[in-house]
Short mmCIF file of C-alpha atoms in Angstrom, two decimals:
data_model
loop_
_atom_site.label_atom_id
_atom_site.label_comp_id
_atom_site.label_asym_id
_atom_site.label_seq_id
_atom_site.Cartn_x
_atom_site.Cartn_y
_atom_site.Cartn_z
CA UNK A 1 -0.44 -0.06 0.00
CA UNK A 2 0.95 3.50 -0.85
CA UNK A 3 0.97 5.81 1.97
CA UNK A 4 -0.20 9.57 0.96
CA UNK A 5 1.28 12.20 3.15
CA UNK A 6 -0.09 15.83 3.41
CA UNK A 7 2.37 18.29 5.55
CA UNK A 8 0.05 21.38 4.02
CA UNK A 9 -3.70 21.11 5.63
CA UNK A 10 -6.38 22.69 3.53
CA UNK A 11 -10.21 21.82 2.73
CA UNK A 12 -9.11 20.01 -0.44
CA UNK A 13 -7.15 17.35 1.69
CA UNK A 14 -9.09 17.22 4.30
CA UNK A 15 -12.12 16.27 1.89
CA UNK A 16 -10.21 13.59 0.33
CA UNK A 17 -8.88 12.12 3.53
CA UNK A 18 -12.48 12.01 4.87
CA UNK A 19 -13.07 10.51 1.63
CA UNK A 20 -10.82 7.60 2.21
CA UNK A 21 -12.39 6.78 5.91
CA UNK A 22 -15.76 6.58 4.05
CA UNK A 23 -14.40 4.38 1.60
CA UNK A 24 -13.48 2.20 4.19
CA UNK A 25 -9.69 3.21 4.23
CA UNK A 26 -7.10 3.90 7.13
CA UNK A 27 -6.16 7.64 7.66
CA UNK A 28 -3.78 9.11 10.70
CA UNK A 29 -4.40 12.36 12.22
CA UNK A 30 -3.20 14.66 14.90
CA UNK A 31 -5.05 15.54 18.19
CA UNK A 32 -3.58 17.54 20.66
CA UNK A 33 -2.86 14.11 22.69
CA UNK A 34 -1.03 11.88 20.14
CA UNK A 35 -1.55 10.91 16.89
CA UNK A 36 -4.66 8.70 16.42
CA UNK A 37 -4.80 5.88 13.27
CA UNK A 38 -8.47 6.66 12.30
CA UNK A 39 -11.04 4.50 10.88
CA UNK A 40 -15.03 4.57 9.99
CA UNK A 41 -16.66 4.01 13.54
CA UNK A 42 -19.52 1.71 11.93
CA UNK A 43 -17.35 -0.04 9.06
CA UNK A 44 -16.50 -3.42 11.03
CA UNK A 45 -14.37 -4.24 7.98
CA UNK A 46 -12.36 -1.30 8.52
CA UNK A 47 -11.82 -1.27 11.91
CA UNK A 48 -10.75 -4.75 11.72
CA UNK A 49 -7.79 -2.78 9.41
CA UNK A 50 -7.17 -0.82 12.10
CA UNK A 51 -5.78 -4.14 14.31
CA UNK A 52 -4.10 -5.35 11.42
CA UNK A 53 -2.00 -2.13 10.89
CA UNK A 54 -1.17 -1.70 14.65
CA UNK A 55 -0.57 -5.61 15.30
CA UNK A 56 -3.28 -4.76 17.95
CA UNK A 57 -5.13 -7.56 20.01
CA UNK A 58 -8.55 -8.10 18.93
CA UNK A 59 -9.55 -7.55 22.85
CA UNK A 60 -8.03 -3.91 23.45
CA UNK A 61 -11.48 -1.60 22.73
CA UNK A 62 -11.32 1.38 20.49
CA UNK A 63 -12.22 4.92 21.11
CA UNK A 64 -14.58 6.87 18.96
CA UNK A 65 -13.76 10.24 18.36
CA UNK A 66 -16.16 12.96 17.33
CA UNK A 67 -16.57 16.69 15.83
CA UNK A 68 -19.05 18.12 17.89
CA UNK A 69 -20.97 16.82 20.99
CA UNK A 70 -24.17 16.66 19.12
CA UNK A 71 -22.30 13.39 17.37
CA UNK A 72 -21.96 11.36 20.68
CA UNK A 73 -25.67 10.64 20.34
CA UNK A 74 -25.39 8.84 17.23
CA UNK A 75 -22.83 6.33 19.28
CA UNK A 76 -24.20 6.02 23.04
CA UNK A 77 -27.34 4.87 24.64
CA UNK A 78 -26.68 6.61 28.24
CA UNK A 79 -28.75 5.84 30.97
CA UNK A 80 -30.32 9.13 32.85
CA UNK A 81 -27.30 8.87 35.29
CA UNK A 82 -24.62 8.55 32.49
CA UNK A 83 -26.23 11.69 30.26
CA UNK A 84 -26.15 13.70 33.80
CA UNK A 85 -22.52 12.92 34.46
CA UNK A 86 -21.38 12.93 30.67
CA UNK A 87 -22.91 16.66 30.13
CA UNK A 88 -21.38 17.68 33.13
CA UNK A 89 -17.86 16.63 32.42
CA UNK A 90 -18.40 17.87 28.45
CA UNK A 91 -19.30 21.26 29.56
CA UNK A 92 -15.97 21.08 31.96
CA UNK A 93 -13.37 19.88 29.61
CA UNK A 94 -14.72 19.09 25.98
CA UNK A 95 -12.71 19.88 23.32
CA UNK A 96 -9.85 18.14 25.43
CA UNK A 97 -8.19 15.22 26.45
CA UNK A 98 -10.86 13.56 27.77
CA UNK A 99 -12.58 10.10 26.71
CA UNK A 100 -16.02 9.28 28.33
CA UNK A 101 -17.28 5.53 28.59
CA UNK A 102 -20.85 5.17 28.46
CA UNK A 103 -23.43 2.70 27.01
CA UNK A 104 -22.88 2.06 23.19
CA UNK A 105 -25.80 1.58 20.92
CA UNK A 106 -26.37 -1.39 19.01
CA UNK A 107 -25.10 0.20 15.95
CA UNK A 108 -21.45 0.55 17.06
CA UNK A 109 -19.98 -2.65 15.79
CA UNK A 110 -18.44 -5.33 18.23
CA UNK A 111 -15.21 -4.72 16.62
CA UNK A 112 -14.74 -1.40 18.16
CA UNK A 113 -15.70 -2.14 21.80
CA UNK A 114 -14.49 -5.86 21.90
CA UNK A 115 -17.90 -7.22 22.97
CA UNK A 116 -18.59 -4.81 25.59
CA UNK A 117 -21.93 -3.15 26.12
CA UNK A 118 -20.00 -0.03 26.47
CA UNK A 119 -18.11 3.02 24.27
CA UNK A 120 -15.43 5.43 25.09
CA UNK A 121 -16.27 8.65 23.14
CA UNK A 122 -13.83 12.02 22.86
CA UNK A 123 -14.30 15.48 21.49
CA UNK A 124 -10.41 16.34 20.24
CA UNK A 125 -9.72 19.79 20.99
CA UNK A 126 -6.94 19.74 17.53
CA UNK A 127 -8.67 21.98 15.38
CA UNK A 128 -7.40 19.89 12.62
CA UNK A 129 -8.86 16.57 14.09
CA UNK A 130 -12.04 17.91 14.12
CA UNK A 131 -12.42 19.51 10.86
CA UNK A 132 -10.91 15.75 9.47
CA UNK A 133 -13.82 14.03 11.42
CA UNK A 134 -16.47 16.40 9.90
CA UNK A 135 -15.20 15.96 6.82
CA UNK A 136 -15.49 12.49 7.29
CA UNK A 137 -19.09 12.86 8.23
CA UNK A 138 -18.92 10.29 10.62
CA UNK A 139 -17.10 9.06 13.85
CA UNK A 140 -13.90 7.48 13.61
CA UNK A 141 -12.70 4.98 15.76
CA UNK A 142 -8.83 5.58 16.49
CA UNK A 143 -6.55 4.06 18.92
CA UNK A 144 -2.88 5.87 18.74
CA UNK A 145 -1.20 5.80 15.74
CA UNK A 146 1.81 3.20 16.25
CA UNK A 147 2.68 -0.17 15.85
CA UNK A 148 1.10 -1.97 19.53
CA UNK A 149 3.16 -1.80 22.35
CA UNK A 150 5.66 1.02 21.26
CA UNK A 151 5.63 4.38 22.55
CA UNK A 152 2.94 6.38 21.21
CA UNK A 153 3.48 8.86 18.18
CA UNK A 154 3.87 12.62 19.07
CA UNK A 155 5.16 13.80 15.66
CA UNK A 156 4.03 12.78 12.02
CA UNK A 157 7.51 11.31 11.71
CA UNK A 158 6.70 8.74 14.46
CA UNK A 159 3.80 7.68 12.39
CA UNK A 160 5.37 7.26 9.28
CA UNK A 161 8.26 5.04 11.19
CA UNK A 162 5.50 2.68 12.05
CA UNK A 163 2.85 2.66 9.64
CA UNK A 164 4.20 3.68 6.45
CA UNK A 165 2.66 1.11 3.88
CA UNK A 166 -0.01 0.17 5.98
CA UNK A 167 -2.37 3.29 5.80
CA UNK A 168 -3.80 4.87 3.04
CA UNK A 169 -2.99 8.48 4.38
CA UNK A 170 -0.84 10.77 6.92
CA UNK A 171 -1.99 14.38 7.71
CA UNK A 172 0.96 16.19 9.22
CA UNK A 173 -0.34 18.54 12.16
CA UNK A 174 2.91 19.10 13.92
CA UNK A 175 3.83 18.25 17.61
CA UNK A 176 1.37 16.95 20.06
CA UNK A 177 0.75 19.58 22.56
CA UNK A 178 -0.23 17.13 25.51
CA UNK A 179 1.84 14.25 24.53
CA UNK A 180 -0.21 11.45 26.37
CA UNK A 181 -3.04 9.59 25.39
CA UNK A 182 -6.59 11.41 27.09
CA UNK A 183 -7.91 10.35 30.28
CA UNK A 184 -10.73 8.04 29.90
CA UNK A 185 -13.17 8.15 32.44
CA UNK A 186 -15.81 5.36 33.06
CA UNK A 187 -19.31 6.75 33.42
CA UNK A 188 -21.40 3.61 33.74
CA UNK A 189 -20.48 2.25 37.06
CA UNK A 190 -21.83 3.24 40.54
CA UNK A 191 -19.24 5.91 40.78
CA UNK A 192 -17.25 7.25 38.12
CA UNK A 193 -13.91 6.08 37.99
CA UNK A 194 -10.84 7.23 35.72
CA UNK A 195 -9.24 3.97 34.35
CA UNK A 196 -6.39 5.94 32.39
CA UNK A 197 -4.92 8.44 33.88
CA UNK A 198 -3.93 11.48 31.15
CA UNK A 199 -3.64 15.36 31.12
CA UNK A 200 -7.10 15.77 32.97
CA UNK A 201 -6.45 14.73 36.30
CA UNK A 202 -8.35 13.15 39.11
CA UNK A 203 -8.07 16.51 41.14
CA UNK A 204 -9.82 18.21 37.88
CA UNK A 205 -12.57 15.53 37.44
CA UNK A 206 -13.51 15.84 41.31
CA UNK A 207 -14.27 19.59 41.19
CA UNK A 208 -17.08 18.57 38.53
CA UNK A 209 -17.87 15.01 40.01
CA UNK A 210 -16.87 14.66 43.66
CA UNK A 211 -17.50 11.03 43.77
CA UNK A 212 -15.03 10.38 41.31
CA UNK A 213 -12.50 7.66 42.06
CA UNK A 214 -9.59 6.42 39.74
CA UNK A 215 -8.46 3.09 39.40
CA UNK A 216 -4.85 1.77 40.35
CA UNK A 217 -2.33 0.72 37.41
CA UNK A 218 0.49 -0.74 39.03
CA UNK A 219 0.37 -4.58 38.48
CA UNK A 220 -0.01 -5.85 41.64
CA UNK A 221 -3.10 -3.66 42.23
CA UNK A 222 -5.17 -4.16 39.26
CA UNK A 223 -8.48 -6.38 39.44
CA UNK A 224 -8.55 -10.06 37.88
CA UNK A 225 -11.39 -8.32 36.32
CA UNK A 226 -9.96 -5.33 34.84
CA UNK A 227 -7.05 -7.54 33.55
CA UNK A 228 -9.50 -10.33 31.61
CA UNK A 229 -11.83 -7.59 30.25
CA UNK A 230 -10.60 -3.61 30.19
CA UNK A 231 -13.12 -1.21 29.46
CA UNK A 232 -10.20 1.15 28.30
CA UNK A 233 -6.85 1.15 26.11
CA UNK A 234 -3.70 0.71 28.11
CA UNK A 235 -4.97 -1.28 30.94
CA UNK A 236 -3.99 -5.29 29.87
CA UNK A 237 -0.96 -5.43 27.78
CA UNK A 238 2.23 -3.81 27.71
CA UNK A 239 2.08 -0.42 26.16
CA UNK A 240 4.55 2.39 25.12
CA UNK A 241 7.56 0.27 25.13
CA UNK A 242 10.94 1.44 23.72
CA UNK A 243 12.96 -1.08 22.27
CA UNK A 244 15.40 -1.06 25.29
CA UNK A 245 15.14 -2.69 28.42
CA UNK A 246 13.64 -0.46 30.78
CA UNK A 247 13.78 0.01 34.62
CA UNK A 248 12.60 2.97 36.54
CA UNK A 249 13.91 4.00 40.02
CA UNK A 250 12.79 4.97 43.24
CA UNK A 251 13.66 6.99 45.70
CA UNK A 252 16.35 10.14 47.30
CA UNK A 253 17.49 11.93 44.12
CA UNK A 254 20.98 11.60 45.39
CA UNK A 255 20.91 7.66 45.64
CA UNK A 256 18.77 7.38 42.18
CA UNK A 257 21.41 9.81 40.45
CA UNK A 258 24.42 7.43 42.35
CA UNK A 259 22.66 4.09 40.72
CA UNK A 260 22.18 5.63 37.50
CA UNK A 261 25.76 6.72 37.25
CA UNK A 262 27.02 3.49 37.98
CA UNK A 263 24.56 1.65 35.48
CA UNK A 264 26.01 4.04 32.76
CA UNK A 265 29.42 3.30 33.46
CA UNK A 266 28.68 -0.33 34.06
CA UNK A 267 27.08 -0.59 30.26
CA UNK A 268 30.36 1.41 29.01
CA UNK A 269 32.12 -1.83 30.44
CA UNK A 270 30.15 -4.02 28.87
CA UNK A 271 29.83 -2.34 25.39
CA UNK A 272 26.25 -1.90 25.57
CA UNK A 273 24.61 1.96 24.47
CA UNK A 274 22.65 2.86 27.50
CA UNK A 275 20.73 6.14 28.53
CA UNK A 276 18.90 8.11 31.29
CA UNK A 277 15.79 9.85 31.56
CA UNK A 278 15.58 11.49 34.63
CA UNK A 279 14.43 15.62 35.91
CA UNK A 280 15.73 18.75 34.73
CA UNK A 281 16.82 18.90 38.39
CA UNK A 282 18.96 15.26 38.44
CA UNK A 283 20.18 15.88 34.98
CA UNK A 284 22.49 18.65 36.77
CA UNK A 285 24.47 15.79 38.56
CA UNK A 286 25.42 14.55 35.16
CA UNK A 287 27.84 15.76 32.44
CA UNK A 288 27.37 12.89 29.65
CA UNK A 289 25.04 13.40 26.67
CA UNK A 290 23.13 10.34 27.02
CA UNK A 291 21.00 11.64 30.21
CA UNK A 292 17.99 13.16 28.84
CA UNK A 293 15.38 15.89 31.39
CA UNK A 294 12.14 15.64 30.73
CA UNK A 295 11.02 18.50 32.67
CA UNK A 296 11.43 20.03 36.14
CA UNK A 297 10.72 17.07 38.89
CA UNK A 298 7.08 19.03 39.68
CA UNK A 299 6.07 19.69 36.34
CA UNK A 300 3.81 16.93 34.90
CA UNK A 301 2.80 18.54 32.00
CA UNK A 302 6.29 19.17 30.32
CA UNK A 303 7.08 15.39 31.21
CA UNK A 304 4.14 14.33 29.98
CA UNK A 305 4.82 16.20 26.30
CA UNK A 306 8.38 15.12 26.23
CA UNK A 307 8.40 11.31 27.06
CA UNK A 308 7.53 9.79 23.97
CA UNK A 309 9.48 11.66 21.88
CA UNK A 310 12.32 10.73 24.47
CA UNK A 311 11.79 7.13 24.31
CA UNK A 312 11.38 7.11 20.36
CA UNK A 313 14.85 9.30 20.24
CA UNK A 314 16.22 6.37 22.24
CA UNK A 315 15.40 3.78 19.87
CA UNK A 316 16.65 5.88 16.96
CA UNK A 317 20.07 6.23 18.99
CA UNK A 318 20.09 2.22 19.04
CA UNK A 319 19.90 2.49 22.85
CA UNK A 320 19.72 -1.04 24.58
CA UNK A 321 19.27 -0.06 28.04
CA UNK A 322 17.25 2.73 29.92
CA UNK A 323 17.66 4.02 33.62
CA UNK A 324 14.65 6.65 34.61
CA UNK A 325 14.09 8.46 37.50
CA UNK A 326 10.70 8.03 39.02
CA UNK A 327 8.70 11.53 39.23
CA UNK A 328 6.34 12.47 41.36
CA UNK A 329 2.82 11.08 41.17
CA UNK A 330 0.96 14.50 41.51
CA UNK A 331 -1.56 16.16 38.99
CA UNK A 332 -0.68 15.24 35.43
CA UNK A 333 2.92 13.74 37.08
CA UNK A 334 0.63 10.54 37.83
CA UNK A 335 -0.05 9.77 34.03
CA UNK A 336 3.51 10.25 33.22
CA UNK A 337 4.40 7.44 35.86
CA UNK A 338 1.57 5.16 34.24
CA UNK A 339 3.14 5.83 31.40
CA UNK A 340 6.66 5.28 32.46
CA UNK A 341 5.95 2.06 34.28
CA UNK A 342 4.24 0.36 31.78
CA UNK A 343 6.77 0.81 29.28
CA UNK A 344 9.14 -0.35 31.72
CA UNK A 345 7.15 -3.54 31.68
CA UNK A 346 5.87 -2.34 34.96
CA UNK A 347 9.84 -2.57 36.48
CA UNK A 348 9.79 0.22 39.12
CA UNK A 349 11.96 -0.25 42.10
CA UNK A 350 13.42 1.33 44.81
CA UNK A 351 16.81 1.66 45.26
CA UNK A 352 18.08 -0.24 48.60
CA UNK A 353 21.49 0.69 50.03
CA UNK A 354 22.75 -2.34 51.75
CA UNK A 355 25.34 -2.40 54.49
CA UNK A 356 27.13 -5.36 55.71
CA UNK A 357 29.27 -5.02 58.85
CA UNK A 358 31.43 -7.19 61.17
CA UNK A 359 34.06 -6.26 63.41
CA UNK A 360 37.10 -5.34 61.69
CA UNK A 361 35.81 -4.67 58.11
CA UNK A 362 38.49 -6.76 57.18
CA UNK A 363 36.84 -10.40 56.46
CA UNK A 364 33.32 -11.29 56.77
CA UNK A 365 31.59 -7.71 55.77
CA UNK A 366 34.63 -7.06 53.28
CA UNK A 367 33.77 -10.86 51.75
CA UNK A 368 30.20 -10.02 51.42
CA UNK A 369 30.68 -6.60 49.90
CA UNK A 370 32.36 -8.17 47.19
CA UNK A 371 30.45 -11.05 46.66
CA UNK A 372 27.20 -9.66 46.35
CA UNK A 373 28.89 -6.69 44.10
CA UNK A 374 30.28 -9.73 42.03
CA UNK A 375 26.71 -10.85 41.86
CA UNK A 376 24.95 -7.75 40.97
CA UNK A 377 28.01 -7.26 38.06
CA UNK A 378 27.28 -10.92 36.99
CA UNK A 379 23.31 -10.14 36.77
CA UNK A 380 23.80 -6.89 34.62
CA UNK A 381 25.97 -8.81 32.39
CA UNK A 382 23.24 -11.37 31.97
CA UNK A 383 21.26 -8.79 31.03
CA UNK A 384 18.80 -8.08 34.58
CA UNK A 385 19.02 -4.87 35.00
CA UNK A 386 16.88 -4.69 38.06
CA UNK A 387 20.14 -5.21 39.93
CA UNK A 388 21.08 -1.63 39.28
CA UNK A 389 18.23 -0.70 42.19
CA UNK A 390 20.84 -1.96 44.95
CA UNK A 391 24.35 -0.59 46.23
CA UNK A 392 26.31 -2.37 48.50
CA UNK A 393 29.74 -1.65 50.86
CA UNK A 394 30.92 -2.58 54.13
CA UNK A 395 31.97 -1.25 57.65
CA UNK A 396 33.17 -2.69 60.86
CA UNK A 397 31.96 -1.42 64.31
CA UNK A 398 35.47 -1.49 65.51
CA UNK A 399 37.47 -1.48 62.18
CA UNK A 400 40.98 0.66 61.69
CA UNK A 401 40.13 2.76 58.68
CA UNK A 402 41.99 2.48 55.94
CA UNK A 403 43.26 -1.24 56.55
CA UNK A 404 43.73 -3.69 53.65
CA UNK A 405 41.70 -6.80 53.72
CA UNK A 406 43.25 -9.92 55.40
CA UNK A 407 45.29 -11.91 52.71
CA UNK A 408 43.33 -15.20 53.39
CA UNK A 409 40.16 -13.26 52.47
CA UNK A 410 41.64 -11.86 49.34
CA UNK A 411 42.95 -15.17 48.60
CA UNK A 412 39.23 -16.98 48.90
CA UNK A 413 38.07 -14.02 47.19
CA UNK A 414 40.28 -14.54 43.97
CA UNK A 415 40.63 -18.01 43.63
CA UNK A 416 37.08 -19.32 44.34
CA UNK A 417 35.06 -16.67 42.98
CA UNK A 418 37.34 -14.52 40.35
CA UNK A 419 37.23 -11.34 42.59
CA UNK A 420 40.02 -9.06 43.03
CA UNK A 421 39.57 -7.50 46.40
CA UNK A 422 43.01 -5.90 46.82
CA UNK A 423 41.90 -2.37 46.72
CA UNK A 424 39.30 -2.84 49.82
CA UNK A 425 40.24 -0.61 52.76
CA UNK A 426 38.45 -1.05 56.05
CA UNK A 427 35.91 1.83 57.25
CA UNK A 428 34.27 2.30 60.92
CA UNK A 429 30.41 2.06 60.95
CA UNK A 430 29.08 5.50 61.79
CA UNK A 431 26.06 7.37 62.07
CA UNK A 432 26.36 8.99 58.40
CA UNK A 433 26.91 5.23 57.04
CA UNK A 434 23.67 4.30 58.84
CA UNK A 435 21.46 6.85 57.71
CA UNK A 436 22.17 6.62 54.17
CA UNK A 437 21.99 2.61 54.39
CA UNK A 438 18.53 1.09 53.79
CA UNK A 439 19.33 -2.14 55.37
CA UNK A 440 22.12 -2.78 57.53
CA UNK A 441 23.26 -6.54 57.42
CA UNK A 442 25.46 -7.69 60.55
CA UNK A 443 27.79 -10.66 60.59
CA UNK A 444 26.46 -11.65 64.05
CA UNK A 445 23.70 -10.71 66.88
CA UNK A 446 26.88 -8.96 68.72
CA UNK A 447 27.46 -6.57 65.81
CA UNK A 448 23.81 -5.81 65.74
CA UNK A 449 23.93 -4.98 69.40
CA UNK A 450 26.53 -2.95 69.09
CA UNK A 451 25.03 -0.77 66.74
CA UNK A 452 21.78 -0.31 68.45
CA UNK A 453 23.60 0.72 71.85
CA UNK A 454 25.28 3.60 69.93
CA UNK A 455 22.39 4.41 67.42
CA UNK A 456 18.71 2.88 68.76
CA UNK A 457 16.97 4.85 65.79
CA UNK A 458 18.37 2.26 63.32
CA UNK A 459 16.58 0.01 65.08
CA UNK A 460 14.31 -0.68 61.82
CA UNK A 461 16.57 -1.60 59.46
CA UNK A 462 19.46 -3.30 61.43
CA UNK A 463 19.31 -7.20 61.01
CA UNK A 464 21.71 -10.01 61.39
CA UNK A 465 22.64 -11.69 57.88
CA UNK A 466 21.08 -14.90 59.10
CA UNK A 467 17.86 -13.49 60.21
CA UNK A 468 17.75 -11.72 56.99
CA UNK A 469 18.85 -14.98 54.67
CA UNK A 470 17.02 -17.48 57.04
CA UNK A 471 20.42 -18.86 58.79
CA UNK A 472 22.68 -19.01 61.44
CA UNK A 473 25.20 -15.91 62.37
CA UNK A 474 28.93 -15.60 60.24
CA UNK A 475 31.37 -16.33 63.11
CA UNK A 476 34.55 -15.02 62.47
CA UNK A 477 37.49 -16.71 60.67
CA UNK A 478 40.42 -14.70 61.67
CA UNK A 479 43.68 -16.89 62.03
CA UNK A 480 41.68 -20.00 60.45
CA UNK A 481 42.94 -21.93 57.36
CA UNK A 482 42.10 -21.55 54.11
CA UNK A 483 39.32 -23.97 54.14
CA UNK A 484 37.54 -21.57 57.51
CA UNK A 485 37.79 -18.74 55.44
CA UNK A 486 36.46 -20.80 51.88
CA UNK A 487 33.43 -22.00 54.88
CA UNK A 488 33.06 -18.39 55.94
CA UNK A 489 32.60 -17.19 52.20
CA UNK A 490 29.88 -19.66 51.14
CA UNK A 491 28.15 -19.57 54.07
CA UNK A 492 27.88 -15.81 53.20
CA UNK A 493 27.14 -15.98 49.69
CA UNK A 494 24.38 -18.81 50.27
CA UNK A 495 22.50 -16.24 52.99
CA UNK A 496 22.57 -13.22 50.40
CA UNK A 497 21.13 -15.80 47.61
CA UNK A 498 18.51 -16.58 50.52
CA UNK A 499 17.89 -13.13 51.89
CA UNK A 500 18.41 -10.37 49.10
CA UNK A 501 17.66 -11.92 45.76
#
């Protein structure tokens, strides 16, 4: 199929593209949210072509776009309650980035609603979108104009990249202002419920419908019913994903910055192209070019406008791993995190600092630090980038700062684990070390009690490694044989595997 491309938009172009729709063809068009892939909402064969062009699962419903409010009557059969809610929300937010789910007319094909008795309806604010729908003379069923699962398109070039040769025409309306798909609100239940967050936030919706709620979107919080038969796009499948493996890191900005630094350096050593997307504030911690700012940490609108373009740019650069800073989930930032979460395949991890503690930090905690660090690096080398979320260090409750690790511990690490520990220098456990740590793992109960006597405020995060790994205290191998140190290292490794992994 030859795809027509129109960058200069006039009435003739819109009339021509409208005729393509009436004839059962597919046209990609701009909206204020993202580009849409449109077909005649009343033509089942044309709607099926949308699924085929995108590679979209046939149980993922489409949104019907209209050019003026009165056209909603042609696709809806609202109850009295739905109509009242619909009217209030339309008056407040239409035209705009809001889709409302209501009871549908039987004339709306099942191909649009995926067998549901409901349909999502939207009146876009983009003038080109509304003029195009008007020229078509029919409501238009349209998901985002991208290959299924990829980042949604905010530029016509993104549409060309995914759908050239699969659609009849593409209308270039420039960059999309909002940058995220529309908010989807279900008006059919006991209370209105936002199913997909977007530019219209829960706080905004509550000013119109005070009893409005919002569906949880983190994987562990989505109900089984929603996973089986979602009423809205974006609930069931991995969406918005770049080609790169992606992980989101949560935590205090300095900790997130440190782990991203480590991840990028680690990737470079492995010969892997990696990049990061962070807030403008965190960007100041980096000097490398492969760290991109989405916008200020508290500016969800700026983040939304940039997100999909950044992900697409990473694909164009051949980026293989992406490390992202979790943004505050306030306002539109909630919708940004929803998209980032799905783009990362639901991989959103808290950064954890693990501190191992023994007596002098020359044997047990030293070996524990280097064994865990080696395990993390191996996981990264095997492509398990979630290992980036853990930082490890060690110290001793009576350490002589600056001392090297014991020679026997170094030999065991080298011979049995292929680890070079010659650069280790002992550190004394301090309040600052304990405060920064997320979990403090002591080799014995005695070390744990020594810390708590000095720093009782750390009680909630101090454990023995045996408690954490479901085993016994790790006894001091000092002055023992090579086999004594070897057995000690094996016990430490086993406890780490049981407790941390």
